XYZ file of N, CA, C and O in Angstrom:
852
model
N 25.739 -16.649 -2.397
C 24.883 -16.610 -3.574
C 25.276 -17.650 -4.623
O 24.653 -17.754 -5.661
N 26.344 -18.385 -4.356
C 26.743 -19.440 -5.276
C 27.295 -18.940 -6.589
O 27.100 -19.569 -7.622
N 28.016 -17.804 -6.578
C 28.546 -17.234 -7.809
C 30.025 -17.532 -8.007
O 30.617 -17.055 -8.966
N 30.601 -18.306 -7.121
C 32.013 -18.647 -7.268
C 32.224 -19.437 -8.557
O 31.462 -20.345 -8.882
N 33.264 -19.059 -9.296
C 33.555 -19.746 -10.545
C 32.613 -19.376 -11.669
O 32.282 -20.209 -12.511
N 32.162 -18.102 -11.680
C 31.172 -17.672 -12.683
C 31.831 -16.901 -13.812
O 31.202 -16.055 -14.422
N 33.097 -17.199 -14.098
C 33.839 -16.427 -15.090
C 33.210 -16.465 -16.474
O 33.395 -15.557 -17.277
N 32.449 -17.524 -16.789
C 31.866 -17.662 -18.128
C 30.449 -17.110 -18.212
O 29.839 -17.130 -19.278
N 29.915 -16.595 -17.102
C 28.539 -16.113 -17.066
C 28.406 -14.806 -17.845
O 29.084 -13.831 -17.547
N 27.523 -14.776 -18.853
C 27.341 -13.575 -19.664
C 26.182 -12.711 -19.195
O 26.189 -11.495 -19.402
N 25.166 -13.315 -18.579
C 23.992 -12.572 -18.133
C 23.513 -13.120 -16.799
O 23.453 -14.341 -16.610
N 23.171 -12.196 -15.891
C 22.664 -12.600 -14.582
C 21.455 -11.754 -14.233
O 21.534 -10.526 -14.196
N 20.330 -12.405 -13.989
C 19.098 -11.732 -13.585
C 18.585 -12.376 -12.305
O 18.064 -13.493 -12.333
N 18.745 -11.671 -11.201
C 18.233 -12.165 -9.922
C 17.299 -11.111 -9.320
O 17.288 -10.867 -8.115
N 16.520 -10.495 -10.179
C 15.610 -9.442 -9.764
C 14.568 -9.944 -8.766
O 14.154 -11.103 -8.811
N 14.160 -9.041 -7.866
C 13.125 -9.293 -6.868
C 13.436 -10.486 -5.972
O 12.537 -11.233 -5.577
N 14.719 -10.640 -5.660
C 15.120 -11.709 -4.745
C 15.465 -11.184 -3.360
O 15.797 -11.962 -2.473
N 15.399 -9.855 -3.170
C 15.625 -9.232 -1.862
C 16.974 -9.609 -1.262
O 17.088 -9.916 -0.070
N 18.013 -9.563 -2.070
C 19.338 -9.926 -1.565
C 19.940 -8.835 -0.680
O 20.876 -9.088 0.076
N 19.426 -7.619 -0.783
C 19.896 -6.535 0.063
C 21.292 -6.054 -0.270
O 21.900 -6.455 -1.270
N 21.813 -5.200 0.606
C 23.124 -4.595 0.366
C 24.259 -5.611 0.440
O 25.213 -5.544 -0.340
N 24.155 -6.560 1.371
C 25.205 -7.574 1.480
C 25.234 -8.456 0.234
O 26.310 -8.801 -0.268
N 24.067 -8.791 -0.266
C 24.005 -9.587 -1.487
C 24.546 -8.824 -2.679
O 25.238 -9.397 -3.531
N 24.233 -7.518 -2.757
C 24.748 -6.696 -3.862
C 26.267 -6.648 -3.828
O 26.933 -6.721 -4.874
N 26.818 -6.524 -2.629
C 28.275 -6.502 -2.489
C 28.887 -7.829 -2.915
O 29.942 -7.862 -3.574
N 28.219 -8.931 -2.567
C 28.729 -10.252 -2.936
C 28.700 -10.441 -4.453
O 29.643 -10.990 -5.043
N 27.614 -9.990 -5.092
C 27.505 -10.093 -6.557
C 28.600 -9.262 -7.218
O 29.264 -9.729 -8.159
N 28.778 -8.032 -6.746
C 29.793 -7.155 -7.332
C 31.187 -7.751 -7.202
O 31.977 -7.731 -8.151
N 31.479 -8.289 -6.032
C 32.807 -8.879 -5.805
C 33.038 -10.095 -6.704
O 34.124 -10.265 -7.272
N 31.994 -10.915 -6.852
C 32.142 -12.139 -7.649
C 32.291 -11.838 -9.140
O 33.010 -12.538 -9.854
N 31.605 -10.771 -9.611
C 31.579 -10.505 -11.051
C 32.648 -9.528 -11.532
O 32.903 -9.446 -12.737
N 33.257 -8.792 -10.615
C 34.229 -7.778 -11.038
C 35.341 -8.337 -11.925
O 35.680 -7.731 -12.952
N 35.931 -9.496 -11.605
C 37.007 -9.999 -12.475
C 36.523 -10.700 -13.743
O 37.344 -11.093 -14.575
N 35.206 -10.846 -13.918
C 34.681 -11.597 -15.056
C 34.955 -10.877 -16.367
O 34.755 -9.672 -16.497
N 35.387 -11.631 -17.357
C 35.585 -11.079 -18.700
C 34.422 -11.425 -19.621
O 34.434 -11.087 -20.801
N 33.392 -12.103 -19.063
C 32.265 -12.557 -19.880
C 30.976 -11.792 -19.593
O 30.147 -11.629 -20.487
N 30.797 -11.317 -18.381
C 29.525 -10.714 -17.988
C 29.194 -9.493 -18.837
O 30.018 -8.605 -19.036
N 27.971 -9.486 -19.380
C 27.513 -8.368 -20.206
C 26.290 -7.679 -19.612
O 26.150 -6.466 -19.738
N 25.406 -8.462 -18.975
C 24.139 -7.923 -18.487
C 23.903 -8.343 -17.047
O 24.004 -9.533 -16.721
N 23.565 -7.371 -16.201
C 23.280 -7.642 -14.789
C 21.992 -6.935 -14.401
O 21.878 -5.718 -14.559
N 21.010 -7.692 -13.928
C 19.734 -7.123 -13.493
C 19.489 -7.448 -12.026
O 19.402 -8.616 -11.638
N 19.378 -6.391 -11.222
C 19.115 -6.507 -9.782
C 17.893 -5.666 -9.422
O 17.875 -4.967 -8.418
N 16.860 -5.732 -10.224
C 15.642 -4.953 -9.971
C 14.966 -5.424 -8.688
O 14.820 -6.615 -8.444
N 14.552 -4.464 -7.869
C 13.765 -4.790 -6.692
C 14.429 -5.749 -5.738
O 13.797 -6.668 -5.214
N 15.711 -5.512 -5.471
C 16.474 -6.423 -4.608
C 16.748 -5.847 -3.219
O 17.642 -6.318 -2.515
N 16.004 -4.801 -2.828
C 16.161 -4.182 -1.506
C 17.559 -3.625 -1.297
O 18.132 -3.706 -0.213
N 18.108 -3.040 -2.357
C 19.442 -2.435 -2.297
C 19.291 -0.950 -1.974
O 18.451 -0.260 -2.539
N 20.121 -0.467 -1.053
C 20.108 0.943 -0.680
C 21.436 1.589 -1.098
O 22.232 0.990 -1.816
N 21.656 2.809 -0.604
C 22.899 3.504 -0.935
C 24.124 2.707 -0.492
O 25.175 2.749 -1.137
N 23.999 1.976 0.587
C 25.131 1.179 1.071
C 25.551 0.141 0.036
O 26.742 -0.110 -0.176
N 24.586 -0.459 -0.637
C 24.901 -1.449 -1.664
C 25.325 -0.830 -2.974
O 25.894 -1.515 -3.829
N 25.054 0.469 -3.135
C 25.446 1.143 -4.377
C 26.955 1.297 -4.490
O 27.497 1.334 -5.599
N 27.644 1.399 -3.357
C 29.096 1.603 -3.388
C 29.836 0.450 -4.062
O 30.627 0.687 -4.993
N 29.641 -0.816 -3.638
C 30.341 -1.906 -4.341
C 29.914 -2.044 -5.800
O 30.717 -2.444 -6.643
N 28.674 -1.687 -6.118
C 28.234 -1.739 -7.506
C 28.896 -0.655 -8.347
O 29.214 -0.867 -9.518
N 29.139 0.504 -7.736
C 29.874 1.563 -8.426
C 31.304 1.121 -8.714
O 31.850 1.382 -9.794
N 31.906 0.449 -7.750
C 33.261 -0.062 -7.951
C 33.280 -1.126 -9.040
O 34.234 -1.206 -9.830
N 32.218 -1.920 -9.095
C 32.087 -2.920 -10.156
C 32.033 -2.250 -11.528
O 32.708 -2.677 -12.477
N 31.243 -1.176 -11.644
C 31.168 -0.438 -12.912
C 32.525 0.103 -13.327
O 32.878 0.110 -14.505
N 33.261 0.572 -12.361
C 34.566 1.164 -12.640
C 35.582 0.114 -13.079
O 36.385 0.360 -13.994
N 35.543 -1.051 -12.443
C 36.622 -2.019 -12.612
C 36.352 -3.102 -13.651
O 37.296 -3.687 -14.190
N 35.075 -3.402 -13.928
C 34.775 -4.422 -14.935
C 34.757 -3.780 -16.316
O 34.088 -2.771 -16.525
N 35.454 -4.358 -17.238
C 35.623 -3.741 -18.559
C 34.690 -4.306 -19.620
O 34.816 -3.976 -20.798
N 33.718 -5.150 -19.204
C 32.862 -5.809 -20.189
C 31.373 -5.598 -19.961
O 30.579 -5.894 -20.853
N 30.973 -5.102 -18.800
C 29.554 -4.947 -18.509
C 28.916 -3.946 -19.476
O 29.448 -2.857 -19.705
N 27.804 -4.348 -20.082
C 27.107 -3.500 -21.046
C 25.814 -2.918 -20.491
O 25.431 -1.817 -20.859
N 25.128 -3.675 -19.622
C 23.817 -3.238 -19.136
C 23.677 -3.527 -17.646
O 23.950 -4.645 -17.199
N 23.240 -2.498 -16.894
C 23.003 -2.651 -15.458
C 21.608 -2.121 -15.140
O 21.283 -0.971 -15.453
N 20.792 -2.951 -14.510
C 19.427 -2.571 -14.138
C 19.286 -2.632 -12.622
O 19.317 -3.707 -12.024
N 19.115 -1.452 -12.012
C 18.929 -1.348 -10.563
C 17.585 -0.715 -10.214
O 17.415 -0.164 -9.124
N 16.636 -0.775 -11.116
C 15.332 -0.169 -10.876
C 14.630 -0.794 -9.669
O 14.907 -1.938 -9.288
N 13.743 -0.003 -9.064
C 12.940 -0.449 -7.915
C 13.794 -0.810 -6.702
O 13.490 -1.747 -5.966
N 14.882 -0.084 -6.520
C 15.680 -0.153 -5.303
C 15.732 1.241 -4.673
O 15.782 2.241 -5.386
N 15.734 1.318 -3.359
C 15.698 2.603 -2.650
C 17.087 3.213 -2.564
O 17.663 3.374 -1.480
N 17.633 3.591 -3.700
C 18.990 4.131 -3.753
C 19.037 5.578 -3.266
O 19.994 5.979 -2.602
N 18.025 6.362 -3.591
C 17.995 7.765 -3.202
C 19.122 8.568 -3.820
O 19.883 8.075 -4.661
N 19.248 9.806 -3.373
C 20.287 10.683 -3.912
C 21.687 10.195 -3.553
O 22.623 10.299 -4.353
N 21.840 9.659 -2.348
C 23.161 9.179 -1.931
C 23.635 8.033 -2.819
O 24.778 8.021 -3.299
N 22.754 7.080 -3.055
C 23.115 5.956 -3.912
C 23.381 6.379 -5.337
O 24.302 5.877 -5.990
N 22.583 7.336 -5.833
C 22.799 7.845 -7.196
C 24.154 8.521 -7.310
O 24.861 8.366 -8.311
N 24.527 9.280 -6.280
C 25.828 9.936 -6.287
C 26.976 8.948 -6.318
O 27.964 9.132 -7.042
N 26.843 7.877 -5.542
C 27.889 6.849 -5.533
C 27.976 6.154 -6.889
O 29.075 5.937 -7.420
N 26.839 5.819 -7.459
C 26.835 5.163 -8.770
C 27.436 6.051 -9.849
O 28.093 5.564 -10.773
N 27.215 7.358 -9.724
C 27.737 8.269 -10.745
C 29.256 8.224 -10.807
O 29.847 8.412 -11.875
N 29.889 7.955 -9.683
C 31.357 7.865 -9.672
C 31.832 6.673 -10.492
O 32.805 6.772 -11.258
N 31.162 5.541 -10.326
C 31.511 4.377 -11.128
C 31.150 4.566 -12.584
O 31.899 4.175 -13.475
N 29.994 5.189 -12.821
C 29.544 5.442 -14.190
C 30.534 6.311 -14.946
O 30.840 6.053 -16.117
N 31.049 7.336 -14.286
C 31.958 8.274 -14.952
C 33.254 7.609 -15.390
O 33.949 8.112 -16.277
N 33.581 6.464 -14.778
C 34.832 5.772 -15.108
C 34.611 4.422 -15.778
O 35.557 3.665 -15.977
N 33.344 4.132 -16.120
C 33.062 2.855 -16.776
C 33.564 2.865 -18.213
O 33.252 3.779 -18.974
N 34.317 1.835 -18.605
C 34.833 1.792 -19.977
C 33.917 1.080 -20.960
O 34.248 0.989 -22.145
N 32.739 0.583 -20.476
C 31.960 -0.288 -21.364
C 30.446 -0.164 -21.252
O 29.732 -0.635 -22.141
N 29.916 0.474 -20.211
C 28.469 0.455 -19.975
C 27.711 1.179 -21.087
O 28.052 2.305 -21.459
N 26.651 0.540 -21.577
C 25.824 1.133 -22.630
C 24.402 1.450 -22.143
O 23.788 2.383 -22.651
N 23.891 0.657 -21.204
C 22.530 0.859 -20.715
C 22.513 0.886 -19.195
O 23.052 -0.021 -18.545
N 21.885 1.925 -18.636
C 21.724 2.044 -17.181
C 20.257 2.303 -16.879
O 19.662 3.253 -17.391
N 19.666 1.463 -16.023
C 18.257 1.605 -15.653
C 18.141 1.846 -14.148
O 18.542 0.999 -13.338
N 17.592 3.022 -13.817
C 17.409 3.428 -12.421
C 15.987 3.952 -12.229
O 15.770 5.020 -11.677
N 15.022 3.199 -12.670
C 13.636 3.625 -12.560
C 13.105 3.367 -11.153
O 13.408 2.342 -10.539
N 12.311 4.315 -10.653
C 11.678 4.186 -9.341
C 12.700 3.868 -8.245
O 12.570 2.889 -7.506
N 13.704 4.736 -8.146
C 14.772 4.554 -7.154
C 14.801 5.680 -6.116
O 15.758 5.786 -5.351
N 13.765 6.529 -6.095
C 13.721 7.602 -5.107
C 14.767 8.678 -5.321
O 15.212 9.321 -4.373
N 15.161 8.895 -6.568
C 16.203 9.871 -6.877
C 15.572 11.244 -7.102
O 14.622 11.388 -7.878
N 16.101 12.253 -6.430
C 15.604 13.616 -6.560
C 16.597 14.464 -7.359
O 17.449 13.935 -8.061
N 16.458 15.790 -7.225
C 17.260 16.684 -8.052
C 18.762 16.506 -7.883
O 19.501 16.415 -8.876
N 19.240 16.470 -6.652
C 20.687 16.372 -6.423
C 21.249 15.073 -7.002
O 22.273 15.081 -7.704
N 20.584 13.970 -6.710
C 21.052 12.690 -7.238
C 20.994 12.636 -8.747
O 21.876 12.078 -9.398
N 19.950 13.246 -9.314
C 19.830 13.290 -10.770
C 20.952 14.077 -11.408
O 21.490 13.686 -12.455
N 21.312 15.194 -10.787
C 22.422 15.995 -11.328
C 23.738 15.232 -11.249
O 24.581 15.335 -12.153
N 23.914 14.459 -10.192
C 25.119 13.637 -10.073
C 25.169 12.575 -11.180
O 26.214 12.337 -11.777
N 24.024 11.954 -11.436
C 23.970 10.965 -12.514
C 24.328 11.614 -13.843
O 25.089 11.064 -14.651
N 23.790 12.804 -14.096
C 24.092 13.489 -15.352
C 25.574 13.839 -15.465
O 26.149 13.815 -16.562
N 26.202 14.149 -14.337
C 27.645 14.407 -14.353
C 28.406 13.144 -14.734
O 29.387 13.191 -15.489
N 27.948 11.994 -14.225
C 28.578 10.731 -14.589
C 28.353 10.381 -16.045
O 29.250 9.888 -16.729
N 27.136 10.663 -16.529
C 26.811 10.409 -17.942
C 27.726 11.222 -18.848
O 28.181 10.748 -19.889
N 28.002 12.447 -18.446
C 28.844 13.339 -19.260
C 30.228 12.739 -19.501
O 30.837 12.939 -20.557
N 30.712 11.962 -18.528
C 32.057 11.399 -18.626
C 32.075 9.966 -19.145
O 33.159 9.422 -19.409
N 30.901 9.357 -19.257
C 30.837 7.978 -19.753
C 30.546 8.006 -21.240
O 29.402 8.183 -21.659
N 31.551 7.812 -22.046
C 31.421 7.992 -23.488
C 30.875 6.766 -24.222
O 30.781 6.776 -25.453
N 30.504 5.719 -23.451
C 29.913 4.528 -24.079
C 28.412 4.454 -23.857
O 27.721 3.709 -24.554
N 27.875 5.215 -22.906
C 26.464 5.085 -22.528
C 25.547 5.606 -23.630
O 25.669 6.750 -24.061
N 24.600 4.756 -24.053
C 23.662 5.156 -25.105
C 22.207 5.124 -24.649
O 21.347 5.718 -25.300
N 21.911 4.447 -23.550
C 20.529 4.300 -23.092
C 20.445 4.530 -21.587
O 21.101 3.833 -20.812
N 19.619 5.519 -21.185
C 19.499 5.903 -19.775
C 18.025 5.942 -19.391
O 17.232 6.663 -19.999
N 17.658 5.190 -18.351
C 16.258 5.070 -17.928
C 16.107 5.568 -16.490
O 16.601 4.941 -15.555
N 15.395 6.691 -16.335
C 15.227 7.324 -15.023
C 13.762 7.643 -14.724
O 13.468 8.560 -13.961
N 12.849 6.889 -15.290
C 11.422 7.156 -15.099
C 11.003 6.889 -13.652
O 11.665 6.149 -12.912
N 9.909 7.542 -13.245
C 9.295 7.332 -11.939
C 10.243 7.660 -10.775
O 10.318 6.932 -9.788
N 10.990 8.756 -10.932
C 11.748 9.299 -9.822
C 11.179 10.681 -9.486
O 10.001 10.941 -9.746
N 11.972 11.550 -8.899
C 11.503 12.888 -8.535
C 12.461 13.943 -9.085
O 12.839 14.895 -8.403
N 12.839 13.774 -10.344
C 13.809 14.653 -10.983
C 13.167 15.979 -11.373
O 12.047 16.009 -11.863
N 13.908 17.077 -11.177
C 13.366 18.405 -11.444
C 14.002 19.035 -12.681
O 14.753 18.385 -13.417
N 13.697 20.310 -12.905
C 14.168 20.992 -14.112
C 15.686 21.074 -14.199
O 16.249 21.088 -15.297
N 16.355 21.136 -13.051
C 17.816 21.229 -13.088
C 18.433 19.991 -13.722
O 19.452 20.068 -14.406
N 17.797 18.838 -13.524
C 18.275 17.597 -14.134
C 18.026 17.636 -15.642
O 18.871 17.240 -16.443
N 16.855 18.154 -16.025
C 16.561 18.296 -17.445
C 17.554 19.198 -18.151
O 17.991 18.901 -19.267
N 17.930 20.292 -17.487
C 18.897 21.211 -18.092
C 20.275 20.563 -18.222
O 20.990 20.797 -19.204
N 20.656 19.751 -17.244
C 21.932 19.022 -17.355
C 21.880 18.026 -18.511
O 22.881 17.824 -19.214
N 20.720 17.425 -18.711
C 20.578 16.489 -19.819
C 20.697 17.213 -21.156
O 21.304 16.693 -22.102
N 20.140 18.407 -21.253
C 20.299 19.210 -22.468
C 21.776 19.399 -22.774
O 22.232 19.229 -23.914
N 22.557 19.753 -21.753
C 24.002 19.932 -21.936
C 24.653 18.647 -22.435
O 25.538 18.672 -23.300
N 24.213 17.499 -21.870
C 24.783 16.218 -22.284
C 24.429 15.873 -23.720
O 25.243 15.324 -24.468
N 23.204 16.183 -24.116
C 22.768 15.839 -25.475
C 23.540 16.602 -26.546
O 23.749 16.093 -27.648
N 23.945 17.812 -26.216
C 24.653 18.608 -27.223
C 26.164 18.421 -27.150
O 26.899 18.920 -28.009
N 26.644 17.687 -26.145
C 28.083 17.461 -26.025
C 28.583 16.596 -27.185
O 27.948 15.610 -27.569
N 29.709 16.953 -27.742
C 30.247 16.231 -28.894
C 30.625 14.799 -28.547
O 30.644 13.932 -29.423
N 30.932 14.541 -27.261
C 31.347 13.202 -26.860
C 30.168 12.307 -26.488
O 30.345 11.125 -26.216
N 28.946 12.852 -26.480
C 27.791 12.084 -26.038
C 27.388 11.022 -27.047
O 27.307 11.275 -28.247
N 27.089 9.810 -26.533
C 26.563 8.729 -27.357
C 25.098 8.452 -27.033
O 24.533 7.460 -27.515
N 24.468 9.295 -26.212
C 23.098 9.057 -25.786
C 22.139 9.015 -26.982
O 22.079 9.951 -27.771
N 21.382 7.931 -27.059
C 20.397 7.781 -28.121
C 18.991 7.576 -27.567
O 18.014 7.777 -28.275
N 18.875 7.151 -26.309
C 17.573 6.949 -25.680
C 17.648 7.386 -24.223
O 18.507 6.914 -23.476
N 16.734 8.291 -23.839
C 16.640 8.732 -22.447
C 15.172 8.714 -22.035
O 14.323 9.315 -22.703
N 14.876 8.038 -20.936
C 13.506 7.966 -20.417
C 13.428 8.743 -19.104
O 14.006 8.338 -18.094
N 12.706 9.875 -19.140
C 12.489 10.697 -17.942
C 10.995 10.795 -17.629
O 10.557 11.754 -16.991
N 10.238 9.810 -18.039
C 8.799 9.844 -17.824
C 8.424 9.843 -16.357
O 9.110 9.262 -15.515
N 7.316 10.523 -16.041
C 6.765 10.524 -14.693
C 7.755 11.008 -13.637
O 7.990 10.348 -12.618
N 8.370 12.156 -13.911
C 9.193 12.848 -12.942
C 8.542 14.201 -12.624
O 7.330 14.363 -12.799
N 9.326 15.167 -12.189
C 8.782 16.470 -11.805
C 9.261 17.589 -12.721
O 9.402 18.731 -12.298
N 9.511 17.252 -13.967
C 9.929 18.261 -14.928
C 8.760 19.171 -15.291
O 7.630 18.706 -15.469
N 9.039 20.457 -15.420
C 8.014 21.386 -15.880
C 7.850 21.262 -17.390
O 8.671 20.655 -18.081
N 6.792 21.873 -17.919
C 6.592 21.848 -19.365
C 7.690 22.613 -20.090
O 8.097 22.233 -21.196
N 8.190 23.690 -19.487
C 9.273 24.450 -20.118
C 10.527 23.595 -20.257
O 11.180 23.598 -21.303
N 10.868 22.874 -19.186
C 12.057 22.015 -19.236
C 11.869 20.890 -20.237
O 12.786 20.546 -20.986
N 10.669 20.302 -20.249
C 10.390 19.226 -21.199
C 10.475 19.732 -22.632
O 10.971 19.032 -23.528
N 10.009 20.951 -22.852
C 10.071 21.540 -24.193
C 11.514 21.724 -24.638
O 11.875 21.391 -25.776
N 12.353 22.252 -23.748
C 13.772 22.429 -24.088
C 14.422 21.095 -24.436
O 15.211 20.998 -25.387
N 14.079 20.062 -23.674
C 14.642 18.744 -23.928
C 14.210 18.198 -25.282
O 15.027 17.671 -26.048
N 12.938 18.316 -25.571
C 12.439 17.781 -26.830
C 13.030 18.505 -28.038
O 13.405 17.873 -29.029
N 13.108 19.818 -27.960
C 13.690 20.578 -29.066
C 15.143 20.168 -29.280
O 15.593 19.972 -30.417
N 15.878 19.996 -28.179
C 17.277 19.574 -28.284
C 17.377 18.177 -28.891
O 18.192 17.927 -29.776
N 16.527 17.256 -28.408
C 16.572 15.881 -28.904
C 16.226 15.803 -30.387
O 16.784 14.991 -31.126
N 15.314 16.668 -30.830
C 14.866 16.624 -32.221
C 15.802 17.341 -33.186
O 15.752 17.102 -34.393
N 16.644 18.212 -32.663
C 17.495 18.998 -33.562
C 18.965 18.630 -33.469
O 19.752 19.041 -34.317
N 19.344 17.868 -32.450
C 20.740 17.457 -32.325
C 20.951 16.159 -33.068
O 20.437 15.111 -32.672
N 21.708 16.168 -34.138
C 21.910 14.986 -34.968
C 23.117 14.177 -34.508
O 24.110 14.711 -34.073
N 22.954 12.845 -34.655
C 24.068 11.927 -34.465
C 24.114 11.053 -35.705
O 23.426 10.047 -35.777
N 24.905 11.454 -36.672
C 24.868 10.750 -37.942
C 23.502 10.944 -38.558
O 23.077 12.042 -38.822
N 22.749 9.853 -38.754
C 21.407 9.942 -39.326
C 20.334 9.848 -38.249
O 19.160 9.773 -38.544
N 20.740 9.839 -36.963
C 19.790 9.609 -35.886
C 19.636 10.832 -34.992
O 20.574 11.597 -34.790
N 18.435 10.985 -34.443
C 18.186 11.942 -33.387
C 18.120 11.177 -32.067
O 17.885 9.975 -32.046
N 18.320 11.893 -30.977
C 18.145 11.263 -29.679
C 16.665 10.981 -29.449
O 15.811 11.798 -29.776
N 16.351 9.810 -28.894
C 14.968 9.461 -28.569
C 14.713 9.786 -27.106
O 15.447 9.340 -26.221
N 13.662 10.564 -26.854
C 13.369 11.039 -25.514
C 11.958 10.629 -25.115
O 11.006 10.855 -25.864
N 11.826 10.038 -23.923
C 10.519 9.633 -23.419
C 10.152 10.510 -22.223
O 10.890 10.589 -21.248
N 8.975 11.134 -22.322
C 8.526 12.070 -21.281
C 7.070 11.809 -20.924
O 6.276 12.729 -20.822
N 6.710 10.574 -20.691
C 5.337 10.263 -20.329
C 4.984 10.929 -18.991
O 5.840 11.248 -18.186
N 3.683 11.102 -18.773
C 3.270 11.654 -17.495
C 2.423 12.901 -17.618
O 2.193 13.603 -16.629
N 1.929 13.210 -18.812
C 1.018 14.326 -18.970
C 1.654 15.693 -18.952
O 0.987 16.703 -18.727
N 2.982 15.768 -19.181
C 3.665 17.058 -19.156
C 3.282 17.903 -20.355
O 3.078 19.108 -20.252
N 3.161 17.269 -21.503
C 3.018 18.002 -22.761
C 1.582 17.961 -23.279
O 1.013 16.887 -23.470
N 1.016 19.118 -23.507
C -0.316 19.223 -24.099
C -0.191 19.310 -25.616
O 0.901 19.498 -26.162
N -1.330 19.216 -26.300
C -1.327 19.323 -27.760
C -0.801 20.679 -28.206
O -0.071 20.784 -29.204
N -1.156 21.737 -27.461
C -0.695 23.075 -27.808
C 0.815 23.193 -27.676
O 1.496 23.782 -28.532
N 1.373 22.608 -26.606
C 2.819 22.646 -26.405
C 3.525 21.875 -27.509
O 4.548 22.321 -28.055
N 3.000 20.720 -27.883
C 3.602 19.931 -28.960
C 3.561 20.685 -30.287
O 4.496 20.600 -31.082
N 2.498 21.422 -30.502
C 2.404 22.236 -31.713
C 3.492 23.302 -31.731
O 4.152 23.538 -32.756
N 3.720 23.931 -30.569
C 4.763 24.953 -30.471
C 6.148 24.344 -30.697
O 7.002 24.947 -31.355
N 6.358 23.147 -30.159
C 7.633 22.464 -30.358
C 7.844 22.171 -31.835
O 8.938 22.374 -32.382
N 6.809 21.678 -32.484
C 6.905 21.367 -33.914
C 7.258 22.613 -34.723
O 8.118 22.561 -35.617
N 6.641 23.720 -34.394
C 6.930 24.967 -35.103
C 8.372 25.413 -34.851
O 9.060 25.888 -35.770
N 8.837 25.255 -33.606
C 10.204 25.635 -33.266
C 11.212 24.791 -34.032
O 12.193 25.299 -34.586
N 10.958 23.477 -34.076
C 11.866 22.565 -34.775
C 11.906 22.884 -36.267
O 12.977 22.905 -36.890
N 10.742 23.157 -36.846
C 10.705 23.511 -38.261
C 11.490 24.780 -38.537
O 12.245 24.870 -39.517
N 11.342 25.771 -37.673
C 12.074 27.015 -37.833
C 13.586 26.785 -37.753
O 14.373 27.360 -38.522
N 13.997 25.925 -36.804
C 15.421 25.641 -36.633
C 15.986 24.919 -37.846
O 17.092 25.208 -38.304
N 15.226 23.964 -38.375
C 15.694 23.247 -39.554
C 15.779 24.159 -40.779
O 16.706 24.068 -41.574
N 14.802 25.026 -40.900
C 14.819 25.957 -42.029
C 15.989 26.928 -41.955
O 16.517 27.364 -42.977
N 16.423 27.221 -40.725
C 17.573 28.137 -40.550
C 18.893 27.386 -40.570
O 19.964 27.995 -40.439
N 18.816 26.030 -40.680
C 20.044 25.248 -40.781
C 20.591 24.747 -39.471
O 21.618 24.076 -39.426
N 19.919 25.003 -38.345
C 20.385 24.539 -37.040
C 20.112 23.054 -36.903
O 19.024 22.570 -37.232
N 21.101 22.315 -36.373
C 20.931 20.892 -36.137
C 21.286 20.015 -37.312
O 21.132 18.811 -37.265
N 21.752 20.640 -38.383
C 22.131 19.820 -39.553
C 23.593 19.445 -39.494
O 24.378 20.137 -38.880
């Protein structure tokens, strides 16, 4: 891939180049010792769970990476589980994008376990997967954790029920981080006007009772 001697490279975007698992491994190996790399985008590169392993090791061992985008790769639950191991030990990652990666409930729960241990992560993008209510409930736990830095989570177009989405929204709106609330994206027609009205009433009641302050 011609990445030898890339110690000064701060950003690399080779999305939709179909480098596959071998290419992902080569990128991870070349960039792991870099003290400059901040952003890596490998969207739509035909990476599977096999390629997720060296990328997880890259997350664990590189101390400067801030953003990793692996959207539109067929990682599945196995790949998500492998990535969660690297995520849980990453000392620097702030943004992780895994949109349209074929991740279901088990893989989503593994990602949430990794998020719980990654105290630098502030932005998580998991839209267009097949995540269920169990993943939403794990996210609720993460949002209320004192060590959480999450400020933006995108779970749009998954398989969350309206009840799970409601719990998430109430948590995001009432859990304060300094002067900020967590921003939550739930596109996909989950929430009706009536449900949003109920959420608004719940949030008002919680604020009036002093919860979330």
